[in-house]
Amino acid sequence: MTAELPDILIQEVAPRDGLQIEPQWIETVEKVRLIDALSAVGFRRIEISSFVSPKAVPALRDAADVFASIRRRRGTIYTALIPNRKGAELALAARADELNFVMSASETHNRANMNMTHDHSLASLAEIIKLACTAGALVNATIATAFGCPFEGIQPFGKVLDIVKQYLDLGTHSITLADTTGMANPSQVSRLVAKVFTVLPPDKLTLHFHNTRGLGLVNVLAAYNSGARRFDAALGGLGGCPFAPGATGNVCTEDLANLCHETGLKTGLDLDRLIDLSRRLPTLVGHNVPGQVAKAGRPLDLHPVPERLRQHPA
């Protein structure tokens, strides 16, 4: 793998965001095998699991065992999603390098997703940051439904920007804007990213898009053209939010990496190995996955000339 900095930083979230809604239980050893393979591909950040109530997300009830079993690659940050102080304590005990805290821009979605008001969530974040600082861990704070809520509709830019400022005031290291339900469009993305960059440097912002309405990669391009350089993606396009009606998978990692490759953007990732991993996913999860490049192959994966043309050339 190249040691130079990539033009675009793709952060892998399939082990957490991808597997959290899978109805078929994925054995811990299989999760660890997937994460170790993703580490070998060259990711600088991988979201491993979440420390939430097993009753709420039973598919990730083995988070501590997964963290204890992975082979950590030097230079890779291993992240845990956490909802509150208890989750933070468990994640830090598991030696998570980064805690990813989530609060929704929408108060309604925040109550559905986290069972908290905004004030309660922000108070929890303040406690979490103190714990993380003591442990030497990073804290990323995510704004879910930043581009729209299935209950409240589009969230005003000013409201999202206020949350960004509150996160920064509390001492978060970086921030993610999440299109939790795939409601974003490129124009909206460009304008919101530009506004956030008035208070946050580009290297501290991640965009998290879902492909619910087929605009995932287009929204990535819109954000990139507005200066964003960090993006979440999930192998095979896995994922979806269990508390967002109609939400489907994340932007597909190998599809995004292929787009970057075709347009000359360096990712630092081994695309061929990514595609190979994605082609194994249906066996792991028990169903087909949305990713397209793994099905069609790379553009220059050429096919044999038909026999009839070889026998009767023009």
Short mmCIF file of C-alpha atoms in Angstrom, two decimals, residues 147 157 183-193 209 215-223 226:
data_model
loop_
_atom_site.label_atom_id
_atom_site.label_comp_id
_atom_site.label_asym_id
_atom_site.label_seq_id
_atom_site.Cartn_x
_atom_site.Cartn_y
_atom_site.Cartn_z
CA PHE A 147 -30.18 16.44 5.90
CA PHE A 157 -29.21 24.68 8.20
CA MET A 183 -33.03 12.38 2.07
CA ALA A 184 -30.09 14.57 0.94
CA ASN A 185 -29.63 15.99 -2.55
CA PRO A 186 -26.44 17.44 -4.09
CA SER A 187 -27.54 21.09 -3.93
CA GLN A 188 -28.46 20.77 -0.26
CA VAL A 189 -25.19 18.95 0.48
CA SER A 190 -23.04 21.62 -1.17
CA ARG A 191 -24.75 24.45 0.71
CA LEU A 192 -24.68 22.77 4.13
CA VAL A 193 -21.04 21.70 3.80
CA PHE A 209 -24.51 9.18 3.20
CA LEU A 215 -28.09 9.64 -4.68
CA GLY A 216 -25.30 8.41 -2.42
CA LEU A 217 -22.34 8.74 -4.80
CA VAL A 218 -23.70 11.95 -6.31
CA ASN A 219 -23.88 13.46 -2.83
CA VAL A 220 -20.30 12.36 -2.15
CA LEU A 221 -19.16 14.19 -5.28
CA ALA A 222 -21.11 17.29 -4.29
CA ALA A 223 -19.48 17.28 -0.85
CA SER A 226 -17.31 21.68 -1.77
#
